[in-house]
Amino acid sequence: MRQKIVVGNWKMNNTIAESSALASELVAALGKGFSGCEVGIAPTYVALQEAGKIIAGSAVQLVAQNCHYENDGAFTGEISTGMLKAVGCSYVIIGHSERRQFFGETNATVNLRIKKALAEGLKVILCVGETLAERESEVTSKVVTSQVTEGLAGISDISTVVIAYEPVWAIGTGKTASSAQAEEVHLLIRNTITKLYGDAAAGKLRIQYGGSVKPSNAAELFAMPNIDGGLIGGASLNAADFAAIIKAAS
């Protein structure tokens, strides 16, 4: 039985003070002894340390929104795995659609970042998903399969990798893939992992859904056999809503 995993991606939201307040509200809403599913929050880089202090000792883990594939150097605006580990991150999100869409992320650079993160002991959430144009052109399967295959190229052990399926057309739009649509792509991803790594690895792999998940639709989505939780955007900025989604996964 795969344990559900729910992670809140706060994106470019909240000051340090606001992030600290939200983290405190979430810990209070869940209770320090909560263990129904694996939980994480991904504040902005500047808020990681302070948010990390607040969630220390709770069931909530600290997650980074990205990482670079070099240890240090002339990479203005980037952040290294060593820096993330130093502030207590256990997971890093890689390949989010917004990184692909706005900042030139490719399957090749996703692969480099994943290799670096895993080599440094960070767990990875690999994001994949198609745009509206790609879905309407009926190339969802090709796009997602390529993102998974090329993103994980040369990686032999995926035991600390989570995949998040995020249909780009359902992120921040209020639109949500139906539970059947989401399940179809989650099954595609699991079948792709079976071909790459075998039945055992595919059976253990956790696949999250991301795309306008709310308290009102979380339970139906998480009830699907291949949906193992969620990567939550907007709803994670409200402690009560995020806690409700987490409890739906439990």
Tab-separated table of C-alpha atoms in Angstrom:
chain	number	residue	atom	x	y	z
A	1	MET	CA	0.000	0.000	0.000
A	2	ARG	CA	1.541	3.285	-1.126
A	3	GLN	CA	1.439	6.076	1.444
A	4	LYS	CA	-0.191	9.208	0.077
A	5	ILE	CA	1.950	12.336	-0.240
A	6	VAL	CA	0.600	15.896	-0.316
A	7	VAL	CA	2.930	18.852	-0.881
A	8	GLY	CA	2.037	22.539	-0.934
A	9	ASN	CA	3.902	24.549	-3.564
A	10	TRP	CA	3.690	28.142	-2.378
A	11	LYS	CA	5.354	29.436	-5.560
A	12	MET	CA	6.283	33.170	-5.432
A	13	ASN	CA	3.936	33.993	-2.579
A	14	ASN	CA	4.318	35.184	1.031
A	15	THR	CA	6.988	37.189	2.795
A	16	ILE	CA	9.089	35.525	5.487
A	17	ALA	CA	6.627	36.684	8.142
A	18	GLU	CA	3.629	35.485	6.133
A	19	SER	CA	5.287	32.151	5.430
A	20	SER	CA	6.054	31.675	9.116
A	21	ALA	CA	2.463	32.455	10.035
A	22	LEU	CA	1.083	30.037	7.433
A	23	ALA	CA	3.443	27.271	8.548
A	24	SER	CA	2.331	27.797	12.158
A	25	GLU	CA	-1.332	27.637	11.157
A	26	LEU	CA	-0.777	24.414	9.236
A	27	VAL	CA	1.078	22.697	12.089
A	28	ALA	CA	-1.730	23.681	14.440
A	29	ALA	CA	-4.395	22.457	12.014
A	30	LEU	CA	-2.748	19.059	11.572
A	31	GLY	CA	-1.449	18.492	15.077
A	32	LYS	CA	2.166	17.496	15.665
A	33	GLY	CA	1.281	13.814	15.872
A	34	PHE	CA	-0.401	13.703	12.467
A	35	SER	CA	0.838	10.791	10.382
A	36	GLY	CA	-1.991	10.004	7.983
A	37	CYS	CA	0.077	10.815	4.907
A	38	GLU	CA	3.420	12.359	4.031
A	39	VAL	CA	3.179	16.168	4.027
A	40	GLY	CA	5.477	18.904	2.770
A	41	ILE	CA	5.516	22.635	2.105
A	42	ALA	CA	7.615	24.493	-0.462
A	43	PRO	CA	8.019	28.162	0.536
A	44	THR	CA	10.152	30.646	-1.397
A	45	TYR	CA	13.904	30.307	-0.914
A	46	VAL	CA	14.111	33.292	1.430
A	47	ALA	CA	11.476	31.787	3.734
A	48	LEU	CA	12.807	28.230	3.827
A	49	GLN	CA	14.899	28.627	6.970
A	50	GLU	CA	12.253	30.333	9.095
A	51	ALA	CA	9.456	28.044	7.931
A	52	GLY	CA	11.744	25.098	8.604
A	53	LYS	CA	12.188	26.175	12.222
A	54	ILE	CA	8.424	26.264	12.713
A	55	ILE	CA	7.710	22.824	11.227
A	56	ALA	CA	10.656	21.172	12.989
A	57	GLY	CA	9.355	18.311	15.114
A	58	SER	CA	6.031	18.196	13.275
A	59	ALA	CA	4.861	15.864	10.523
A	60	VAL	CA	5.502	18.544	7.883
A	61	GLN	CA	8.648	18.361	5.744
A	62	LEU	CA	10.509	21.195	4.050
A	63	VAL	CA	10.535	21.168	0.241
A	64	ALA	CA	12.411	23.394	-2.233
A	65	GLN	CA	10.881	24.659	-5.462
A	66	ASN	CA	13.964	23.986	-7.623
A	67	CYS	CA	17.718	23.357	-7.516
A	68	HIS	CA	20.719	23.751	-9.778
A	69	TYR	CA	22.926	20.907	-10.990
A	70	GLU	CA	26.241	22.530	-10.012
A	71	ASN	CA	27.644	22.910	-6.503
A	72	ASP	CA	28.409	26.630	-6.859
A	73	GLY	CA	29.602	29.204	-9.356
A	74	ALA	CA	28.407	31.950	-11.684
A	75	PHE	CA	24.729	30.988	-11.838
A	76	THR	CA	22.917	34.148	-10.789
A	77	GLY	CA	19.479	33.497	-9.330
A	78	GLU	CA	20.019	29.762	-8.850
A	79	ILE	CA	20.335	27.723	-5.651
A	80	SER	CA	22.428	24.636	-4.932
A	81	THR	CA	21.501	21.352	-3.326
A	82	GLY	CA	24.021	22.037	-0.567
A	83	MET	CA	22.246	25.275	0.306
A	84	LEU	CA	18.899	23.489	0.395
A	85	LYS	CA	20.190	20.715	2.636
A	86	ALA	CA	21.741	23.271	4.973
A	87	VAL	CA	18.326	24.781	5.732
A	88	GLY	CA	16.711	21.381	6.217
A	89	CYS	CA	15.053	20.535	2.902
A	90	SER	CA	14.304	16.867	2.335
A	91	TYR	CA	12.566	17.163	-1.057
A	92	VAL	CA	12.998	19.332	-4.141
A	93	ILE	CA	10.459	19.956	-6.917
A	94	ILE	CA	12.012	19.673	-10.375
A	95	GLY	CA	10.551	20.370	-13.803
A	96	HIS	CA	7.445	22.257	-12.741
A	97	SER	CA	5.448	23.443	-15.753
A	98	GLU	CA	6.099	27.074	-14.841
A	99	ARG	CA	9.847	26.409	-14.915
A	100	ARG	CA	9.424	24.778	-18.321
A	101	GLN	CA	7.092	27.479	-19.660
A	102	PHE	CA	8.736	30.655	-18.378
A	103	PHE	CA	12.372	29.791	-17.633
A	104	GLY	CA	13.479	27.494	-20.436
A	105	GLU	CA	13.544	24.242	-18.475
A	106	THR	CA	13.891	21.213	-20.751
A	107	ASN	CA	13.818	17.456	-20.217
A	108	ALA	CA	17.635	17.533	-20.438
A	109	THR	CA	18.066	20.157	-17.697
A	110	VAL	CA	15.421	18.422	-15.593
A	111	ASN	CA	17.489	15.259	-15.868
A	112	LEU	CA	20.668	17.053	-14.743
A	113	ARG	CA	18.897	18.562	-11.740
A	114	ILE	CA	17.366	15.234	-10.714
A	115	LYS	CA	20.708	13.453	-10.918
A	116	LYS	CA	22.334	16.123	-8.761
A	117	ALA	CA	19.553	16.155	-6.181
A	118	LEU	CA	19.533	12.374	-5.813
A	119	ALA	CA	23.330	12.217	-5.612
A	120	GLU	CA	23.214	14.722	-2.755
A	121	GLY	CA	20.552	12.817	-0.814
A	122	LEU	CA	17.526	14.959	-1.622
A	123	LYS	CA	14.268	13.289	-2.595
A	124	VAL	CA	12.742	14.487	-5.852
A	125	ILE	CA	9.289	15.423	-7.097
A	126	LEU	CA	9.464	15.255	-10.902
A	127	CYS	CA	6.696	17.272	-12.558
A	128	VAL	CA	5.249	16.275	-15.920
A	129	GLY	CA	2.190	17.351	-17.875
A	130	GLU	CA	0.797	18.564	-21.169
A	131	THR	CA	-0.420	21.970	-22.305
A	132	LEU	CA	-3.949	22.599	-23.542
A	133	ALA	CA	-2.704	22.675	-27.145
A	134	GLU	CA	-0.975	19.326	-26.675
A	135	ARG	CA	-4.093	17.756	-25.152
A	136	GLU	CA	-6.267	19.079	-27.946
A	137	SER	CA	-3.746	17.740	-30.484
A	138	GLU	CA	-4.034	14.327	-28.778
A	139	VAL	CA	-0.318	14.080	-27.995
A	140	THR	CA	-0.664	13.886	-24.193
A	141	SER	CA	0.685	10.351	-24.114
A	142	LYS	CA	3.730	11.222	-26.233
A	143	VAL	CA	4.536	14.372	-24.248
A	144	VAL	CA	4.183	12.829	-20.807
A	145	THR	CA	6.020	9.642	-21.743
A	146	SER	CA	8.931	11.717	-23.095
A	147	GLN	CA	9.050	13.877	-19.981
A	148	VAL	CA	9.199	10.805	-17.747
A	149	THR	CA	11.659	8.849	-19.888
A	150	GLU	CA	14.049	11.718	-20.616
A	151	GLY	CA	13.756	13.198	-17.147
A	152	LEU	CA	14.840	9.907	-15.570
A	153	ALA	CA	17.428	8.939	-18.215
A	154	GLY	CA	20.501	7.317	-16.678
A	155	ILE	CA	18.932	7.056	-13.219
A	156	SER	CA	18.900	3.489	-11.939
A	157	ASP	CA	17.241	3.948	-8.548
A	158	ILE	CA	13.915	5.812	-8.339
A	159	SER	CA	13.043	4.757	-4.797
A	160	THR	CA	13.247	8.393	-3.618
A	161	VAL	CA	11.477	9.875	-6.645
A	162	VAL	CA	7.841	10.995	-6.718
A	163	ILE	CA	6.203	11.983	-10.002
A	164	ALA	CA	3.618	14.758	-10.101
A	165	TYR	CA	1.245	14.843	-13.058
A	166	GLU	CA	0.145	18.404	-13.655
A	167	PRO	CA	-1.925	19.129	-16.755
A	168	VAL	CA	-0.720	22.635	-17.543
A	169	TRP	CA	-4.192	23.693	-18.638
A	170	ALA	CA	-5.505	22.966	-15.127
A	171	ILE	CA	-2.903	24.877	-13.103
A	172	GLY	CA	-4.246	28.072	-11.593
A	173	THR	CA	-7.101	28.182	-14.101
A	174	GLY	CA	-9.841	26.774	-11.905
A	175	LYS	CA	-10.183	23.936	-14.402
A	176	THR	CA	-9.536	20.451	-13.123
A	177	ALA	CA	-9.039	17.248	-15.021
A	178	SER	CA	-11.851	14.864	-14.186
A	179	SER	CA	-10.863	12.030	-11.889
A	180	ALA	CA	-11.077	9.698	-14.905
A	181	GLN	CA	-8.838	11.961	-17.032
A	182	ALA	CA	-6.286	12.240	-14.259
A	183	GLU	CA	-6.345	8.505	-13.565
A	184	GLU	CA	-5.786	7.747	-17.262
A	185	VAL	CA	-2.530	9.707	-17.333
A	186	HIS	CA	-1.409	8.410	-13.945
A	187	LEU	CA	-1.824	4.878	-15.275
A	188	LEU	CA	0.160	5.851	-18.381
A	189	ILE	CA	2.976	7.094	-16.143
A	190	ARG	CA	2.945	3.922	-14.058
A	191	ASN	CA	3.012	1.776	-17.198
A	192	THR	CA	5.942	3.827	-18.491
A	193	ILE	CA	7.805	3.213	-15.229
A	194	THR	CA	7.026	-0.509	-15.540
A	195	LYS	CA	8.729	-0.560	-18.940
A	196	LEU	CA	11.734	1.369	-17.617
A	197	TYR	CA	12.186	-0.155	-14.152
A	198	GLY	CA	9.937	-3.199	-13.817
A	199	ASP	CA	6.764	-4.079	-11.941
A	200	ALA	CA	8.165	-3.759	-8.423
A	201	ALA	CA	9.461	-0.205	-8.880
A	202	ALA	CA	6.291	0.856	-10.671
A	203	GLY	CA	4.145	-0.563	-7.901
A	204	LYS	CA	6.037	1.432	-5.260
A	205	LEU	CA	6.252	4.712	-7.187
A	206	ARG	CA	3.973	7.441	-5.876
A	207	ILE	CA	2.303	9.681	-8.457
A	208	GLN	CA	0.701	12.919	-7.334
A	209	TYR	CA	-1.935	14.929	-9.145
A	210	GLY	CA	-1.599	18.689	-9.416
A	211	GLY	CA	-4.039	21.061	-11.044
A	212	SER	CA	-6.627	23.068	-9.095
A	213	VAL	CA	-7.040	20.480	-6.345
A	214	LYS	CA	-9.445	21.783	-3.696
A	215	PRO	CA	-11.098	20.385	-0.549
A	216	SER	CA	-14.234	19.820	-2.641
A	217	ASN	CA	-12.582	17.527	-5.222
A	218	ALA	CA	-9.614	16.068	-3.338
A	219	ALA	CA	-11.316	12.941	-1.992
A	220	GLU	CA	-12.638	11.904	-5.413
A	221	LEU	CA	-9.244	12.409	-7.064
A	222	PHE	CA	-7.301	10.630	-4.310
A	223	ALA	CA	-9.673	7.667	-4.454
A	224	MET	CA	-8.397	6.755	-7.923
A	225	PRO	CA	-6.141	3.659	-7.804
A	226	ASN	CA	-3.077	5.354	-9.325
A	227	ILE	CA	-3.350	8.804	-7.704
A	228	ASP	CA	-1.178	8.874	-4.600
A	229	GLY	CA	-1.751	12.406	-3.360
A	230	GLY	CA	-1.358	15.918	-4.665
A	231	LEU	CA	1.046	18.735	-5.458
A	232	ILE	CA	-1.102	21.653	-4.375
A	233	GLY	CA	-0.737	25.264	-5.502
A	234	GLY	CA	-3.297	27.924	-4.609
A	235	ALA	CA	-5.191	25.885	-2.025
A	236	SER	CA	-1.978	25.341	-0.036
A	237	LEU	CA	-1.865	29.085	0.736
A	238	ASN	CA	-4.827	28.636	3.091
A	239	ALA	CA	-4.021	26.451	6.089
A	240	ALA	CA	-7.585	25.213	6.580
A	241	ASP	CA	-8.022	24.282	2.909
A	242	PHE	CA	-4.637	22.595	2.735
A	243	ALA	CA	-5.292	20.655	5.948
A	244	ALA	CA	-8.640	19.513	4.527
A	245	ILE	CA	-6.888	18.226	1.380
A	246	ILE	CA	-4.292	16.420	3.487
A	247	LYS	CA	-6.999	14.778	5.570
A	248	ALA	CA	-8.816	13.737	2.382
A	249	ALA	CA	-5.632	11.932	1.353
A	250	SER	CA	-5.508	10.212	4.727
